mmCIF file of C-alpha atoms in Angstrom:
data_model
loop_
_atom_site.group_PDB
_atom_site.id
_atom_site.type_symbol
_atom_site.label_atom_id
_atom_site.label_comp_id
_atom_site.label_asym_id
_atom_site.label_seq_id
_atom_site.Cartn_x
_atom_site.Cartn_y
_atom_site.Cartn_z
ATOM 1 C CA VAL A 12 128.069 83.216 77.235
ATOM 2 C CA SER A 13 124.821 81.340 76.809
ATOM 3 C CA ALA A 14 121.642 81.992 79.041
ATOM 4 C CA THR A 15 118.149 81.820 79.146
ATOM 5 C CA GLY A 16 115.915 85.003 79.693
ATOM 6 C CA THR A 17 112.937 86.869 78.781
ATOM 7 C CA ILE A 18 112.320 90.229 77.066
ATOM 8 C CA ARG A 19 110.386 92.906 79.019
ATOM 9 C CA PRO A 20 109.459 96.291 78.880
ATOM 10 C CA VAL A 21 111.611 98.836 81.062
ATOM 11 C CA ASP A 22 108.427 100.855 82.136
ATOM 12 C CA SER A 23 105.148 99.078 82.812
ATOM 13 C CA VAL A 24 102.093 99.297 85.403
ATOM 14 C CA GLU A 25 99.347 97.151 86.668
ATOM 15 C CA VAL A 26 96.310 99.517 86.431
ATOM 16 C CA SER A 27 93.857 98.300 89.350
ATOM 17 C CA SER A 28 91.088 100.081 91.153
ATOM 18 C CA LYS A 29 91.355 102.193 94.429
ATOM 19 C CA ILE A 30 87.869 100.992 95.147
ATOM 20 C CA THR A 31 85.951 97.625 95.222
ATOM 21 C CA ALA A 32 83.211 97.589 92.322
ATOM 22 C CA ARG A 33 82.097 95.455 89.381
ATOM 23 C CA ILE A 34 83.717 96.636 86.005
ATOM 24 C CA LYS A 35 81.093 98.166 83.928
ATOM 25 C CA SER A 36 82.835 98.423 80.751
ATOM 26 C CA VAL A 37 86.642 98.027 79.511
ATOM 27 C CA LEU A 38 87.037 100.745 76.627
ATOM 28 C CA VAL A 39 90.493 98.990 75.321
ATOM 29 C CA LYS A 40 91.646 95.916 74.119
ATOM 30 C CA GLU A 41 94.829 93.919 73.790
ATOM 31 C CA ASN A 42 97.665 95.795 71.798
ATOM 32 C CA ASP A 43 95.803 99.171 71.782
ATOM 33 C CA VAL A 44 97.875 102.358 72.134
ATOM 34 C CA VAL A 45 96.599 104.162 75.181
ATOM 35 C CA LYS A 46 97.743 107.999 76.383
ATOM 36 C CA ALA A 47 98.204 109.060 80.055
ATOM 37 C CA GLY A 48 95.042 110.150 81.195
ATOM 38 C CA GLN A 49 92.876 108.640 78.756
ATOM 39 C CA THR A 50 89.869 106.512 80.177
ATOM 40 C CA VAL A 51 90.386 102.786 79.777
ATOM 41 C CA ALA A 52 87.708 101.387 82.019
ATOM 42 C CA ILE A 53 84.600 102.402 83.953
ATOM 43 C CA LEU A 54 83.331 100.748 87.181
ATOM 44 C CA ASP A 55 79.844 100.481 88.339
ATOM 45 C CA GLY A 56 79.097 103.417 90.461
ATOM 46 C CA LYS A 57 75.636 102.782 91.466
ATOM 47 C CA ASP A 58 76.267 102.019 95.328
ATOM 48 C CA TYR A 59 78.739 105.174 95.443
ATOM 49 C CA GLU A 60 76.090 107.307 93.768
ATOM 50 C CA ALA A 61 73.439 106.173 96.667
ATOM 51 C CA THR A 62 75.891 106.821 99.219
ATOM 52 C CA LYS A 63 76.803 110.355 97.793
ATOM 53 C CA ASP A 64 72.973 111.129 97.915
ATOM 54 C CA GLN A 65 72.810 110.152 101.476
ATOM 55 C CA ALA A 66 75.879 112.006 102.550
ATOM 56 C CA SER A 67 74.866 115.188 100.582
ATOM 57 C CA TYR A 68 71.057 115.147 102.621
ATOM 58 C CA LYS A 69 73.202 114.769 105.840
ATOM 59 C CA VAL A 70 75.112 117.590 105.084
ATOM 60 C CA VAL A 71 71.941 119.657 104.286
ATOM 61 C CA ASN A 72 70.504 118.617 107.594
ATOM 62 C CA THR A 73 73.433 119.109 109.852
ATOM 63 C CA ARG A 74 74.081 122.559 108.294
ATOM 64 C CA ALA A 75 70.117 123.487 109.158
ATOM 65 C CA LYS A 76 70.979 122.020 112.550
ATOM 66 C CA TYR A 77 74.195 123.988 113.047
ATOM 67 C CA LYS A 78 72.546 127.164 111.888
ATOM 68 C CA ARG A 79 70.054 127.057 114.369
ATOM 69 C CA ALA A 80 72.046 126.081 117.007
ATOM 70 C CA GLU A 81 74.500 129.104 116.193
ATOM 71 C CA TYR A 82 71.400 131.515 116.445
ATOM 72 C CA LEU A 83 70.001 130.136 119.537
ATOM 73 C CA TYR A 84 73.653 130.336 120.937
ATOM 74 C CA SER A 85 73.771 133.953 119.952
ATOM 75 C CA ILE A 86 70.392 134.729 121.828
ATOM 76 C CA GLY A 87 71.451 132.536 125.062
ATOM 77 C CA ALA A 88 68.767 129.623 124.493
ATOM 78 C CA LYS A 89 71.814 127.062 123.763
ATOM 79 C CA SER A 90 74.893 126.309 125.447
ATOM 80 C CA LYS A 91 78.383 126.526 123.824
ATOM 81 C CA GLU A 92 78.580 122.640 124.144
ATOM 82 C CA GLU A 93 75.421 122.228 122.076
ATOM 83 C CA LEU A 94 76.631 124.481 119.295
ATOM 84 C CA GLU A 95 80.259 122.725 119.191
ATOM 85 C CA ASP A 96 78.337 119.346 118.781
ATOM 86 C CA ALA A 97 76.170 120.665 116.179
ATOM 87 C CA GLU A 98 79.502 122.159 114.641
ATOM 88 C CA TYR A 99 81.113 118.648 114.849
ATOM 89 C CA ASP A 100 78.357 116.876 113.366
ATOM 90 C CA TYR A 101 78.236 119.481 110.444
ATOM 91 C CA ASP A 102 82.024 119.049 109.767
ATOM 92 C CA THR A 103 81.783 115.331 109.952
ATOM 93 C CA ALA A 104 79.009 115.239 107.418
ATOM 94 C CA GLU A 105 80.924 117.373 104.978
ATOM 95 C CA SER A 106 84.042 115.099 105.339
ATOM 96 C CA SER A 107 81.749 112.158 104.637
ATOM 97 C CA LEU A 108 80.395 113.701 101.820
ATOM 98 C CA SER A 109 84.102 114.505 100.466
ATOM 99 C CA LYS A 110 85.151 110.961 100.768
ATOM 100 C CA THR A 111 82.167 109.609 98.867
ATOM 101 C CA GLU A 112 82.684 112.154 96.185
ATOM 102 C CA SER A 113 86.166 111.055 95.913
ATOM 103 C CA ASP A 114 85.112 107.335 95.916
ATOM 104 C CA LEU A 115 82.773 108.071 93.090
ATOM 105 C CA ALA A 116 85.340 109.809 90.941
ATOM 106 C CA GLU A 117 87.595 106.422 91.328
ATOM 107 C CA THR A 118 84.974 104.775 88.934
ATOM 108 C CA VAL A 119 86.472 106.250 86.124
ATOM 109 C CA ILE A 120 89.864 104.301 85.441
ATOM 110 C CA THR A 121 92.343 106.291 83.562
ATOM 111 C CA ALA A 122 95.921 105.140 81.902
ATOM 112 C CA PRO A 123 98.762 106.144 84.371
ATOM 113 C CA MET A 124 101.161 106.514 81.481
ATOM 114 C CA ASP A 125 101.417 106.349 77.842
ATOM 115 C CA GLY A 126 101.847 103.044 76.334
ATOM 116 C CA ILE A 127 100.322 99.703 74.907
ATOM 117 C CA VAL A 128 97.856 97.492 76.801
ATOM 118 C CA VAL A 129 99.816 94.421 77.111
ATOM 119 C CA GLY A 130 97.683 91.145 77.622
ATOM 120 C CA GLU A 131 93.891 90.736 77.804
ATOM 121 C CA PRO A 132 92.361 93.090 80.104
ATOM 122 C CA LYS A 133 89.496 91.957 82.489
ATOM 123 C CA THR A 134 86.124 91.873 81.114
ATOM 124 C CA ALA A 135 82.887 93.669 81.967
ATOM 125 C CA GLY A 136 81.076 92.020 85.311
ATOM 126 C CA THR A 137 84.230 91.065 86.777
ATOM 127 C CA MET A 138 84.672 92.421 90.346
ATOM 128 C CA ALA A 139 87.477 94.875 90.870
ATOM 129 C CA VAL A 140 88.811 94.478 94.452
ATOM 130 C CA GLN A 141 90.933 97.158 96.086
ATOM 131 C CA GLY A 142 93.821 96.625 98.186
ATOM 132 C CA ASN A 143 97.437 96.843 98.957
ATOM 133 C CA SER A 144 98.484 93.116 99.142
ATOM 134 C CA ASN A 145 96.225 91.452 96.502
ATOM 135 C CA PRO A 146 94.302 93.783 94.208
ATOM 136 C CA THR A 147 92.393 92.910 90.900
ATOM 137 C CA VAL A 148 94.731 94.041 88.027
ATOM 138 C CA ILE A 149 92.477 95.449 85.373
ATOM 139 C CA MET A 150 95.045 95.777 82.861
ATOM 140 C CA THR A 151 98.757 96.117 82.402
ATOM 141 C CA ILE A 152 100.236 99.160 80.313
ATOM 142 C CA ALA A 153 103.852 99.051 79.154
ATOM 143 C CA ASP A 154 106.207 101.515 77.052
ATOM 144 C CA LEU A 155 107.537 99.089 74.479
ATOM 145 C CA SER A 156 109.864 101.564 73.198
ATOM 146 C CA LYS A 157 112.386 100.352 75.691
ATOM 147 C CA LYS A 158 112.968 96.759 76.545
ATOM 148 C CA GLN A 159 115.359 94.944 78.790
ATOM 149 C CA ILE A 160 116.342 91.297 78.839
ATOM 150 C CA LEU A 161 116.268 89.391 81.981
ATOM 151 C CA ALA A 162 118.906 86.661 81.644
ATOM 152 C CA LYS A 163 120.010 83.950 84.077
ATOM 153 C CA VAL A 164 123.964 84.005 83.698
ATOM 154 C CA ASP A 165 125.485 81.046 85.436
ATOM 155 C CA GLU A 166 127.638 81.850 88.073
ATOM 156 C CA THR A 167 130.728 80.269 86.537
ATOM 157 C CA ASP A 168 130.240 82.315 83.269
ATOM 158 C CA ILE A 169 129.553 85.739 85.137
ATOM 159 C CA GLY A 170 133.222 86.394 85.048
ATOM 160 C CA SER A 171 133.351 86.657 81.229
ATOM 161 C CA VAL A 172 130.535 89.284 81.227
ATOM 162 C CA LYS A 173 132.227 92.930 80.902
ATOM 163 C CA VAL A 174 130.503 96.399 81.373
ATOM 164 C CA GLY A 175 129.964 97.732 77.705
ATOM 165 C CA GLN A 176 130.506 94.576 76.214
ATOM 166 C CA LYS A 177 128.524 94.181 73.005
ATOM 167 C CA ALA A 178 125.873 91.419 73.177
ATOM 168 C CA SER A 179 123.652 89.637 70.565
ATOM 169 C CA PHE A 180 120.782 87.250 71.179
ATOM 170 C CA THR A 181 118.432 85.011 69.533
ATOM 171 C CA VAL A 182 114.830 84.231 69.846
ATOM 172 C CA ASP A 183 113.020 81.062 69.415
ATOM 173 C CA THR A 184 110.581 82.545 66.869
ATOM 174 C CA TYR A 185 113.415 83.584 64.563
ATOM 175 C CA THR A 186 115.576 80.512 64.176
ATOM 176 C CA GLY A 187 118.863 81.245 62.677
ATOM 177 C CA LYS A 188 118.786 84.738 63.287
ATOM 178 C CA THR A 189 120.920 86.928 65.883
#
């Protein structure tokens, strides 16, 4: 049976960002070996730092208002509703701060697996767009220790292929070698 196909790694991952930001620096290049957890790229986090500062100020402000409302409620000068509103504002501000801190942490892109950087990574200055349908792929990392051949076998030849059958292949680069 003769078929045309491609050799691919069994395990590979496209590294993209969970946030939208400009790539500040890429710390690896094509064919570099990376370890899981290694920092491979850094996104510009200035906007996220500013948002974090604003969220921090909001937490301080709403905490003070909540404490004041709590005291005034305890002496009977404020209603339970005003206390609950102040508590809600404080909790919302803390939640907002938590989200912005999480976004800021996402400016550091790490390798999700051990492997080799396959193909040319995006360059600094490129906008990394997050998303589910069409995110910006910053780089691809693959484990090249295990590979597979994806070949299109003609329907009329498929009956000749058996499980466990010994196979050989040729590569255009190495003409005459099997």
